[in-house]
Short mmCIF file of N, CA, C and O in Angstrom, two decimals:
data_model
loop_
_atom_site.label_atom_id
_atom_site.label_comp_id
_atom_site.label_asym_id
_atom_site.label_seq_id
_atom_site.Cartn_x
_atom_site.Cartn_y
_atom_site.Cartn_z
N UNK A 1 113.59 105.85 69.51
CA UNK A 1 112.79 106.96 69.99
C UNK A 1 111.30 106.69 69.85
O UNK A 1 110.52 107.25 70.63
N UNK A 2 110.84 105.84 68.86
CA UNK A 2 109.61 105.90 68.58
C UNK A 2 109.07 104.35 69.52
O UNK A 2 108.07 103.88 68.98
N UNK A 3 109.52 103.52 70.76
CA UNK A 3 109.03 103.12 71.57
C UNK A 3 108.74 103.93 72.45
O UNK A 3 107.64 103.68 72.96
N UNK A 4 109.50 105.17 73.03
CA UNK A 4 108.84 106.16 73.75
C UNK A 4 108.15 107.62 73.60
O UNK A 4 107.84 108.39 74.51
N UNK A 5 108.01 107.80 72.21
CA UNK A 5 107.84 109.14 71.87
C UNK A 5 106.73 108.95 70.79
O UNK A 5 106.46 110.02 70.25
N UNK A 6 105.82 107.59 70.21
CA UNK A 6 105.91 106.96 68.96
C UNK A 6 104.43 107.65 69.01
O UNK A 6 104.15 107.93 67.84
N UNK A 7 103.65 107.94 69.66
CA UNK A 7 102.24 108.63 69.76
C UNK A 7 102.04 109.05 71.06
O UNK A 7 102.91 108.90 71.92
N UNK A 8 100.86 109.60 71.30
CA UNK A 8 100.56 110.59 72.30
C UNK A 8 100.24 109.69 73.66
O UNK A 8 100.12 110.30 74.73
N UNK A 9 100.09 108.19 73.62
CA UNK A 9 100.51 107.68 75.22
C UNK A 9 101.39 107.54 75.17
O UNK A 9 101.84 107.96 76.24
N UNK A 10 102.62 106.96 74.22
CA UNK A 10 103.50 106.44 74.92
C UNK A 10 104.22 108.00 75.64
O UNK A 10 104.50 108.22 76.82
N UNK A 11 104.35 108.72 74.67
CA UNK A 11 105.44 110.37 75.32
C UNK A 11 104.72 110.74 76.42
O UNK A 11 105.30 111.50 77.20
N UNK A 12 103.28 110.31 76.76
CA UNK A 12 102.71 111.07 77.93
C UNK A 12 103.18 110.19 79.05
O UNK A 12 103.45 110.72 80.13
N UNK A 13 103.31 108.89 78.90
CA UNK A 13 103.95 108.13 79.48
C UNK A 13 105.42 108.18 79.98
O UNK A 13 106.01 108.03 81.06
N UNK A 14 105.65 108.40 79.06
CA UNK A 14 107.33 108.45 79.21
C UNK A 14 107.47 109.68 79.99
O UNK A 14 108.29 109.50 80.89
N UNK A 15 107.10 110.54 80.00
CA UNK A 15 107.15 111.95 80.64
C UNK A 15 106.58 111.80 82.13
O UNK A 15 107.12 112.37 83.07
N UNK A 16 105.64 111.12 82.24
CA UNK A 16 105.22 110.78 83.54
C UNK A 16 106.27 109.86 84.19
O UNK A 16 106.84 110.20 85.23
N UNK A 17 106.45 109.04 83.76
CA UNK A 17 107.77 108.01 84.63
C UNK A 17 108.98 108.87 84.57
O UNK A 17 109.83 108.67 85.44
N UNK A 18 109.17 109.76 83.73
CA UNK A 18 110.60 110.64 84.34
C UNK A 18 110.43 111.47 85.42
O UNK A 18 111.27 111.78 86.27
N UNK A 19 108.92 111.92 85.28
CA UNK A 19 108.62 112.85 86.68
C UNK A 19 108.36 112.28 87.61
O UNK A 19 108.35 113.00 88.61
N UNK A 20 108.10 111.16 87.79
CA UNK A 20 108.34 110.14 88.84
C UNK A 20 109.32 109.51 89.36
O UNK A 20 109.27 109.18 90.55
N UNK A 21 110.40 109.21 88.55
CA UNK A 21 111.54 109.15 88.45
C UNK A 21 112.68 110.14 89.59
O UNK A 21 113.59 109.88 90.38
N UNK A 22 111.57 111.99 88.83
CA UNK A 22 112.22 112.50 89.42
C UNK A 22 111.78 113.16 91.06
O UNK A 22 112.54 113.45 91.98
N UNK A 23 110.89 113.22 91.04
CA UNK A 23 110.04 112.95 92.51
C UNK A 23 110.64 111.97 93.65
O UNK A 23 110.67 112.37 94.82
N UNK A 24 111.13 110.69 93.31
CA UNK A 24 111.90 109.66 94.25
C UNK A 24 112.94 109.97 94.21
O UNK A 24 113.54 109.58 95.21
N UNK A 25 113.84 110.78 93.19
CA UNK A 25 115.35 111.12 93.42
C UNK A 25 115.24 112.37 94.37
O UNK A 25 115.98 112.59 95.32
N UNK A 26 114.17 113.18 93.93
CA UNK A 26 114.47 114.52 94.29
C UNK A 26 114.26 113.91 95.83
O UNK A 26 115.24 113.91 96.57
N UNK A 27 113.51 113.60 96.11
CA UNK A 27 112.73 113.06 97.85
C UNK A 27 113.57 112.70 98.59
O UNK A 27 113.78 113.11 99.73
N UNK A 28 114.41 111.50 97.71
CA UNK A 28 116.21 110.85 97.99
C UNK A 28 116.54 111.61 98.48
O UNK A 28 116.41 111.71 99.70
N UNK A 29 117.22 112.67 97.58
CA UNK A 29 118.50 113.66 97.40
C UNK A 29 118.11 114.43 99.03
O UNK A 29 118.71 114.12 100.06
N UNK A 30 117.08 115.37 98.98
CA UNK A 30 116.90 116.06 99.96
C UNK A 30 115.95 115.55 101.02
O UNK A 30 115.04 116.29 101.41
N UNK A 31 116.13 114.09 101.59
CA UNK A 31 115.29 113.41 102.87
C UNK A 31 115.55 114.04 104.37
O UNK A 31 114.73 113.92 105.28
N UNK A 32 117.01 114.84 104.54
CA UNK A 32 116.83 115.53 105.82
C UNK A 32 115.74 116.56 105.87
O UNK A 32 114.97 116.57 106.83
N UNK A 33 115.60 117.65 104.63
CA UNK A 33 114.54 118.56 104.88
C UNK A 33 113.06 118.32 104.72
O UNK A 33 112.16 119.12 104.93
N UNK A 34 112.99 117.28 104.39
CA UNK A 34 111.20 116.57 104.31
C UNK A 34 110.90 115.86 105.95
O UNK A 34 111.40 114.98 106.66
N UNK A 35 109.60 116.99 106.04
CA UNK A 35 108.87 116.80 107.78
C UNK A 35 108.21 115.76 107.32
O UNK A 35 108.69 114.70 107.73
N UNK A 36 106.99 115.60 106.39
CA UNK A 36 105.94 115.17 106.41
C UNK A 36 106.24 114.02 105.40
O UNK A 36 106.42 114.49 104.28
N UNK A 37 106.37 112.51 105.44
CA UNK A 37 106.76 111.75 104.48
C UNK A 37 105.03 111.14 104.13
O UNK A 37 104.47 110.90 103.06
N UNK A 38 104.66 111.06 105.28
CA UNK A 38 102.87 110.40 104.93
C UNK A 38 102.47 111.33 103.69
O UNK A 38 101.77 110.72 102.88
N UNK A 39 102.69 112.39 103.41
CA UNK A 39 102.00 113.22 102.34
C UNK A 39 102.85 113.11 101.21
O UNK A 39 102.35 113.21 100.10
N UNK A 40 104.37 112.85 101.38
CA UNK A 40 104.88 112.45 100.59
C UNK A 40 104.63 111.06 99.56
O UNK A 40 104.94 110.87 98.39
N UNK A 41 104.16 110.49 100.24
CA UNK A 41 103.83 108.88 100.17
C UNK A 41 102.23 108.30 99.36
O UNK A 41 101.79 107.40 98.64
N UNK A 42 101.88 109.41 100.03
CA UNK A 42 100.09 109.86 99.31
C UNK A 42 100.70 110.14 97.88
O UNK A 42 100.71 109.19 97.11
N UNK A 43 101.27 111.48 97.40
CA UNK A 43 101.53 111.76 96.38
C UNK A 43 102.29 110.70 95.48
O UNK A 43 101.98 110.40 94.33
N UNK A 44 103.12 110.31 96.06
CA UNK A 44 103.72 109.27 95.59
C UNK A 44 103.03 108.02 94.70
O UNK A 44 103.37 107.52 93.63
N UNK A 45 101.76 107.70 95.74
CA UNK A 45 100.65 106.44 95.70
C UNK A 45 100.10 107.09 94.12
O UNK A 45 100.09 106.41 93.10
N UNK A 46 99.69 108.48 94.19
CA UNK A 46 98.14 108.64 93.40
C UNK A 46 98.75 108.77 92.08
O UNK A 46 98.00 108.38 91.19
N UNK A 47 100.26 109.33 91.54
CA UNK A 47 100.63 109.59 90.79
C UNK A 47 101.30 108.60 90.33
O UNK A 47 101.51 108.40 89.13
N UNK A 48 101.68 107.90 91.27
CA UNK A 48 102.03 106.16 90.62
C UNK A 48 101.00 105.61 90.06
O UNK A 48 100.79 105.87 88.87
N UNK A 49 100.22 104.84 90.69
CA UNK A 49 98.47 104.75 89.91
C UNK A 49 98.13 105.52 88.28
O UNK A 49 97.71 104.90 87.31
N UNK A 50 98.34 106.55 88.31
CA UNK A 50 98.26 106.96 87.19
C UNK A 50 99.06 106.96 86.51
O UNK A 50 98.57 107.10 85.39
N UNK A 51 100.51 106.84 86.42
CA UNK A 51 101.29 106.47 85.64
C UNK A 51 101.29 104.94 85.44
O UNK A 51 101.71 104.48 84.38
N UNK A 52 100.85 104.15 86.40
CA UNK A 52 100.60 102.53 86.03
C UNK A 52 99.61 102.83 84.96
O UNK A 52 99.99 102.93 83.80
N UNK A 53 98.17 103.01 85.34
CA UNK A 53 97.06 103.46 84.08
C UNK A 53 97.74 103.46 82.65
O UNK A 53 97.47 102.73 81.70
N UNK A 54 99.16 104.94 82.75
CA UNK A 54 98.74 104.71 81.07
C UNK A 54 99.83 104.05 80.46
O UNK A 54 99.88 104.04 79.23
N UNK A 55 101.11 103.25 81.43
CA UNK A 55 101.77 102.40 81.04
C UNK A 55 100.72 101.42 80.89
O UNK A 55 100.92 100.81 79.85
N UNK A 56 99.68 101.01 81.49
CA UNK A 56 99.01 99.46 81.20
C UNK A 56 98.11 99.57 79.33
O UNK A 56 97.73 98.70 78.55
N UNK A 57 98.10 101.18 79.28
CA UNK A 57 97.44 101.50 78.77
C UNK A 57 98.25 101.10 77.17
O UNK A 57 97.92 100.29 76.30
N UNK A 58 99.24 101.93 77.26
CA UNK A 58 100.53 102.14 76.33
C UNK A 58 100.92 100.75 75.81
O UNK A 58 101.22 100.60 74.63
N UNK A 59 100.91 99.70 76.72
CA UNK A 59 101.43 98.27 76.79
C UNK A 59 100.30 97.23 76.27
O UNK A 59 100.53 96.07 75.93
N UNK A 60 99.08 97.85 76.28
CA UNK A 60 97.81 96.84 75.81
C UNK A 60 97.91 95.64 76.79
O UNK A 60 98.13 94.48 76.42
N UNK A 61 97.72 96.03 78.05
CA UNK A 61 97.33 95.04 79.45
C UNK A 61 95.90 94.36 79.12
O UNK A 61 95.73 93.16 78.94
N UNK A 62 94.73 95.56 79.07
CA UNK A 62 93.49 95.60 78.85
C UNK A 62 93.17 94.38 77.80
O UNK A 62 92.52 93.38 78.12
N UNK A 63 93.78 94.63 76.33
CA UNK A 63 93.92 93.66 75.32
C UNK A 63 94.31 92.23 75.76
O UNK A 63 93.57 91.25 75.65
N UNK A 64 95.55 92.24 76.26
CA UNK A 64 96.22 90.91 76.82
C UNK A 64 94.60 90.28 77.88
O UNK A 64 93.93 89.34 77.47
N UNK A 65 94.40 90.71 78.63
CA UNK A 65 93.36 90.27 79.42
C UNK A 65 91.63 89.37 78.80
O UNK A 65 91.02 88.32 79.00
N UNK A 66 91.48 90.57 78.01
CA UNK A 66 90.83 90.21 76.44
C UNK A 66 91.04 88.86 76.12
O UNK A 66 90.47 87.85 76.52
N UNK A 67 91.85 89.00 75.41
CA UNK A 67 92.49 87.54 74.29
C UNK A 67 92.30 86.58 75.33
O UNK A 67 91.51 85.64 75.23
N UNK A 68 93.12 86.84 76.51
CA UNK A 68 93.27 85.40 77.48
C UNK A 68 91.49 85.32 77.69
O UNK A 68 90.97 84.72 76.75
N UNK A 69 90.98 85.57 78.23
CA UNK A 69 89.58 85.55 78.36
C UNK A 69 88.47 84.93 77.44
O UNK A 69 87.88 83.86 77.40
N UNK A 70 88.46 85.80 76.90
CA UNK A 70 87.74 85.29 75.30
C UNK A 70 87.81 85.09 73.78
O UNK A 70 87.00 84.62 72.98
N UNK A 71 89.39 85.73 73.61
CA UNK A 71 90.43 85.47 72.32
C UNK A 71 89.57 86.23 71.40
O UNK A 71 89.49 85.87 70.23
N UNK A 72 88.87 87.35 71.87
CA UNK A 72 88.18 87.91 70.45
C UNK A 72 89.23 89.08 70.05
O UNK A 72 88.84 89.63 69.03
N UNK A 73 90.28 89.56 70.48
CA UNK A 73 91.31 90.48 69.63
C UNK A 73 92.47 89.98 69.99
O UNK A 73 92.50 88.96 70.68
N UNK A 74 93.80 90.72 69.52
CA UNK A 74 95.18 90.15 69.41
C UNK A 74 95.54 90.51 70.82
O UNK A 74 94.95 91.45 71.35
N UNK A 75 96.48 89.81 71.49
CA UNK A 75 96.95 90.25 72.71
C UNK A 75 98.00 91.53 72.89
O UNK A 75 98.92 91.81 72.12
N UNK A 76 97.73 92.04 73.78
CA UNK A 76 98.65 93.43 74.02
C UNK A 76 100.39 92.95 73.82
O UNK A 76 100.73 91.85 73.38
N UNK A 77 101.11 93.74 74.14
CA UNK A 77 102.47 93.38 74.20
C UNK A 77 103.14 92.53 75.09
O UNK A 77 104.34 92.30 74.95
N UNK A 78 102.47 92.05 76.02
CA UNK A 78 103.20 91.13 76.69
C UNK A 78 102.07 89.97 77.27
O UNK A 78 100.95 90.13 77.76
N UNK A 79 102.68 89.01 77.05
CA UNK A 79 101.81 87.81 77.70
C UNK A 79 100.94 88.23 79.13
O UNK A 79 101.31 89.13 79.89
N UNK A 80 99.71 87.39 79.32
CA UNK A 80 99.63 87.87 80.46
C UNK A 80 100.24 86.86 81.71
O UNK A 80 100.19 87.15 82.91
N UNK A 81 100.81 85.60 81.15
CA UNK A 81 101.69 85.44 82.44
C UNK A 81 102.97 85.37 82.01
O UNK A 81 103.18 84.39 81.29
N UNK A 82 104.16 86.28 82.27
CA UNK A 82 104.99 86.67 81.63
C UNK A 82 105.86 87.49 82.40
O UNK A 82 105.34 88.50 82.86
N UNK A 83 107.34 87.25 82.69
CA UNK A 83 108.28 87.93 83.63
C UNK A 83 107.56 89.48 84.51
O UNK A 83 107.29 89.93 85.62
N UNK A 84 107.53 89.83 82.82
CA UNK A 84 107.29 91.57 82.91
C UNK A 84 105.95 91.99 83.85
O UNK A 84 106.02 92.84 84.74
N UNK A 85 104.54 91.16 83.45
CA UNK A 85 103.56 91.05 84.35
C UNK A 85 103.58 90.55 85.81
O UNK A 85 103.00 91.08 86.76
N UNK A 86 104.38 89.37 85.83
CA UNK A 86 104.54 88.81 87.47
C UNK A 86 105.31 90.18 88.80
O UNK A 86 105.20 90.67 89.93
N UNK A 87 105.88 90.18 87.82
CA UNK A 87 107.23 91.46 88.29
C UNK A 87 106.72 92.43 88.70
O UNK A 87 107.24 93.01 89.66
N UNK A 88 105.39 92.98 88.04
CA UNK A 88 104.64 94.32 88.00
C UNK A 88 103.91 93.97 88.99
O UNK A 88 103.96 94.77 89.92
N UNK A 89 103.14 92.95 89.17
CA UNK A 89 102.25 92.48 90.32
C UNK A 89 102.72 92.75 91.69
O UNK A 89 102.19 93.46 92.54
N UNK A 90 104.21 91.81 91.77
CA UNK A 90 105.02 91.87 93.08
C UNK A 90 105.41 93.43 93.50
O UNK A 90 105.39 93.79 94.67
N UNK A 91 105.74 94.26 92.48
CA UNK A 91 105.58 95.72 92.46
C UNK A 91 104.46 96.14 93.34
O UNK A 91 104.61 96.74 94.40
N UNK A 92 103.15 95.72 92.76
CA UNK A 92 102.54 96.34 93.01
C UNK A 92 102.22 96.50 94.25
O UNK A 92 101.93 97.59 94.74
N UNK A 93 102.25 94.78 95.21
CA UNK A 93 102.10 94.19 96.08
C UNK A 93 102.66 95.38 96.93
O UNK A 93 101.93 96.27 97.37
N UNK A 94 104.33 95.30 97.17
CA UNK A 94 104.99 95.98 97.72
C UNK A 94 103.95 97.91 98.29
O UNK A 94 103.57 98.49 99.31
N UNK A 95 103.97 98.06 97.07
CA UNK A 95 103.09 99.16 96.79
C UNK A 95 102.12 99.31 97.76
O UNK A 95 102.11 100.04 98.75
N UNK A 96 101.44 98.65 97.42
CA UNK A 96 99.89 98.05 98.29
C UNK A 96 100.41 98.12 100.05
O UNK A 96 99.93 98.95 100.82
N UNK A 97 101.41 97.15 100.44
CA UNK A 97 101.83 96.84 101.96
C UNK A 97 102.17 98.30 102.02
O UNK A 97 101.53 98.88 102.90
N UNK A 98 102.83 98.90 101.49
CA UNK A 98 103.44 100.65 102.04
C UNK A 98 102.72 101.52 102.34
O UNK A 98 102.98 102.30 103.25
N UNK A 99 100.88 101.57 101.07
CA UNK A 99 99.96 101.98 101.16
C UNK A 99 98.99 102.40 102.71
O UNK A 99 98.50 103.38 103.28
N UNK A 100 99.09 101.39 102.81
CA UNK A 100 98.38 100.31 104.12
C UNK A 100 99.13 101.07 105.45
O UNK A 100 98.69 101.80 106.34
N UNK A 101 100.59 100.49 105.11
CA UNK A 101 101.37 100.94 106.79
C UNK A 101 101.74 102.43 106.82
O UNK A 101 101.67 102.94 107.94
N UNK A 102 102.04 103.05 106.04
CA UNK A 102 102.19 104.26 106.45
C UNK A 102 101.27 105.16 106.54
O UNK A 102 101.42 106.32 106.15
N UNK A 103 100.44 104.81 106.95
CA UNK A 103 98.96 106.11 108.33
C UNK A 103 99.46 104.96 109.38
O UNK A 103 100.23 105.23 110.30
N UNK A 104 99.09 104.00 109.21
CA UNK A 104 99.48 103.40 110.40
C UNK A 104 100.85 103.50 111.28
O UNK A 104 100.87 103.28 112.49
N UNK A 105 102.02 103.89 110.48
CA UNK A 105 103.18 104.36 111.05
C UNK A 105 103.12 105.30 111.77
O UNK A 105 102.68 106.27 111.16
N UNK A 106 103.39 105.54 112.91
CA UNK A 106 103.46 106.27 114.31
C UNK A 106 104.40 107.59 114.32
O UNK A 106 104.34 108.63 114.97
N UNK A 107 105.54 107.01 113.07
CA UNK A 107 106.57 107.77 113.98
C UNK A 107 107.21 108.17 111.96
O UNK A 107 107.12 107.34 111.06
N UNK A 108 107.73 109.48 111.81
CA UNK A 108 108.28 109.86 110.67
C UNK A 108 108.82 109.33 109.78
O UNK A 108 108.60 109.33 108.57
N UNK A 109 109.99 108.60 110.74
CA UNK A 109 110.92 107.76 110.32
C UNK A 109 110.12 106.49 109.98
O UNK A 109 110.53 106.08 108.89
N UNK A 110 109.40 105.91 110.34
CA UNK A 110 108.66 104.63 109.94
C UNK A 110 107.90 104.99 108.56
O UNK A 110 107.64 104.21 107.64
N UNK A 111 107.65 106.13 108.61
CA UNK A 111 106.54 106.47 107.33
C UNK A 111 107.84 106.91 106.11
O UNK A 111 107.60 106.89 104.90
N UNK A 112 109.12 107.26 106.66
CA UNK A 112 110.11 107.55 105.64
C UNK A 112 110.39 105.69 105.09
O UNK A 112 110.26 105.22 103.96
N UNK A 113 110.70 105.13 106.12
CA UNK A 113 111.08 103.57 105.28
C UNK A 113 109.41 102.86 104.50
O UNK A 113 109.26 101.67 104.21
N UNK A 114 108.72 103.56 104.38
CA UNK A 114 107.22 102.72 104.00
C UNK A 114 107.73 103.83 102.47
O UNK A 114 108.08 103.27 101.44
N UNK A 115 107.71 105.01 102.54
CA UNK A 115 108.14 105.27 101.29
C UNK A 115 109.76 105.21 100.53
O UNK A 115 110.00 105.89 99.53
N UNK A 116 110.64 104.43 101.08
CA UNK A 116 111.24 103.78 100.25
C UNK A 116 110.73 102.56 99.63
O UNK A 116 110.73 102.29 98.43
N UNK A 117 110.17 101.65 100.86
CA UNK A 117 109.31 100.29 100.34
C UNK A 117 108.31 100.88 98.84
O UNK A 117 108.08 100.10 97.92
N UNK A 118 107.98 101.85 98.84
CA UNK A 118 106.89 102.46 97.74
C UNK A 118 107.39 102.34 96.44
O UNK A 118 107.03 101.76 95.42
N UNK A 119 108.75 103.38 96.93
CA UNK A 119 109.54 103.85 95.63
C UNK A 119 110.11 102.35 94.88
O UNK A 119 109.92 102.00 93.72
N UNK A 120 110.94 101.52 96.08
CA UNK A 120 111.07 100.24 95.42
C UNK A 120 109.70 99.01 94.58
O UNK A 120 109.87 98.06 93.81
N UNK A 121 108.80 99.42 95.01
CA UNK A 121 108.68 98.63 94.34
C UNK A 121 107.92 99.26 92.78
O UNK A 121 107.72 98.62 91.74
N UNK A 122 107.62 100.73 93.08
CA UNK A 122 107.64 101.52 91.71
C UNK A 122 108.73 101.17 90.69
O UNK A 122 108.69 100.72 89.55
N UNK A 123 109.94 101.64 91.72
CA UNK A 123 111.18 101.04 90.83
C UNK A 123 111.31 99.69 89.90
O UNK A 123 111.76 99.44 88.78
N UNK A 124 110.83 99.13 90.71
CA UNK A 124 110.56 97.34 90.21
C UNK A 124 109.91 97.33 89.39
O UNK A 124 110.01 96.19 88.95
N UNK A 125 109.10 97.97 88.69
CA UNK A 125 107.81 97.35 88.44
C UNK A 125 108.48 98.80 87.00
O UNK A 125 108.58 98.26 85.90
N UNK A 126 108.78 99.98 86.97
CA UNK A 126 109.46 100.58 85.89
C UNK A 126 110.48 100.23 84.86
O UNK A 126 110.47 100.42 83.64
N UNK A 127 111.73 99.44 85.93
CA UNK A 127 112.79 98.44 85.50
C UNK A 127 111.88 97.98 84.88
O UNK A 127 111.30 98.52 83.93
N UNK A 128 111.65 96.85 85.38
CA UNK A 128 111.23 95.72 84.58
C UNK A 128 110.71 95.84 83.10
O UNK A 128 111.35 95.58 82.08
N UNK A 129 109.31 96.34 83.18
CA UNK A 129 108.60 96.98 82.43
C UNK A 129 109.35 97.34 80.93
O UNK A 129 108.87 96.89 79.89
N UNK A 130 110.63 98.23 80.95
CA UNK A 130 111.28 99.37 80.43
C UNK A 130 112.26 97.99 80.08
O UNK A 130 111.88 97.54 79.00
N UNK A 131 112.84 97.58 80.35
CA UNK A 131 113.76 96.78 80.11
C UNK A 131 112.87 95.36 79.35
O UNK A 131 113.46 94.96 78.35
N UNK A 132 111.81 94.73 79.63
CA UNK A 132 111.03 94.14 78.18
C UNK A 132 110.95 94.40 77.48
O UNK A 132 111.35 93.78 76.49
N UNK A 133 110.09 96.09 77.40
CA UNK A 133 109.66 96.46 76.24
C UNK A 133 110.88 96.57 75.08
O UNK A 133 110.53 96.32 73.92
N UNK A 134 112.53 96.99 75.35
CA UNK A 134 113.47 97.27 75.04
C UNK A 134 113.97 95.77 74.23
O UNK A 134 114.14 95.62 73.02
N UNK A 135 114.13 94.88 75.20
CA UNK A 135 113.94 93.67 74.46
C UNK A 135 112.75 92.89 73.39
O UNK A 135 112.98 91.84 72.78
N UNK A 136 111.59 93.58 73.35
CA UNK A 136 110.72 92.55 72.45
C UNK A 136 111.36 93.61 71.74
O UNK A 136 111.23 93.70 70.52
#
């Protein structure tokens, strides 16, 4: 309990990735009654972003970056070239391309598959993440 609950980022954290969590299920569950997926997809973007923030935060990214750089403090929890980081990148990537194409998507349905592309690679990049930290 005390990797996710252990001080006031990680539980704010953890609470944010369940509501994110539950935002892509709920979106899932009920995709016939959603008109507007571009706004879906916005929300999706800004609240991901901020839940990346205070996972990077929670995880000592900032630190890791540090050390590799100029080695004046200890490195965060994960290497910075390291499964869990590469993984998060390609995440993000994904992220980024969905960002991009859906205003540019024309048509509902195109802006509905740009936010699965979203959710996956949120997904990716949560897995991963959640499943290191569990292992170190």
């Amino acid at each position: 309990m005390k990797l996710y609950f252990g001080n006031a980022v990680t539980t704010a954290t953890t609470l944010m990735i369940l509501a994110l969590l539950g935002f892509i299920g709920w979106s899932v569950f009920n995709r016939t009654n959603i008109q507007y997926w571009g706004r879906r997809s916005a929300v999706l973007l800004v609240f991901g972003l901020a839940v990346c923030c205070f996972a990077a935060a929670r995880d000592g990214l900032d630190k890791t970056i540090q050390h590799a750089i100029d080695g004046s403090c200890a490195p965060g929890l994960f290497p910075l070239v390291s499964v869990p980081t590469i993984v998060g990148c390609v995440g993000a990537l994904l992220i980024i391309i969905a960002a991009i194409a859906t205003p540019i998507a024309k048509t509902q349905k195109m802006r509905e598959i740009w936010f699965y592309v979203m959710s996956g690679g949120a997904m990716l990049k949560i897995v991963t993440m959640e499943i290191a930290r569990i292992i170190l």
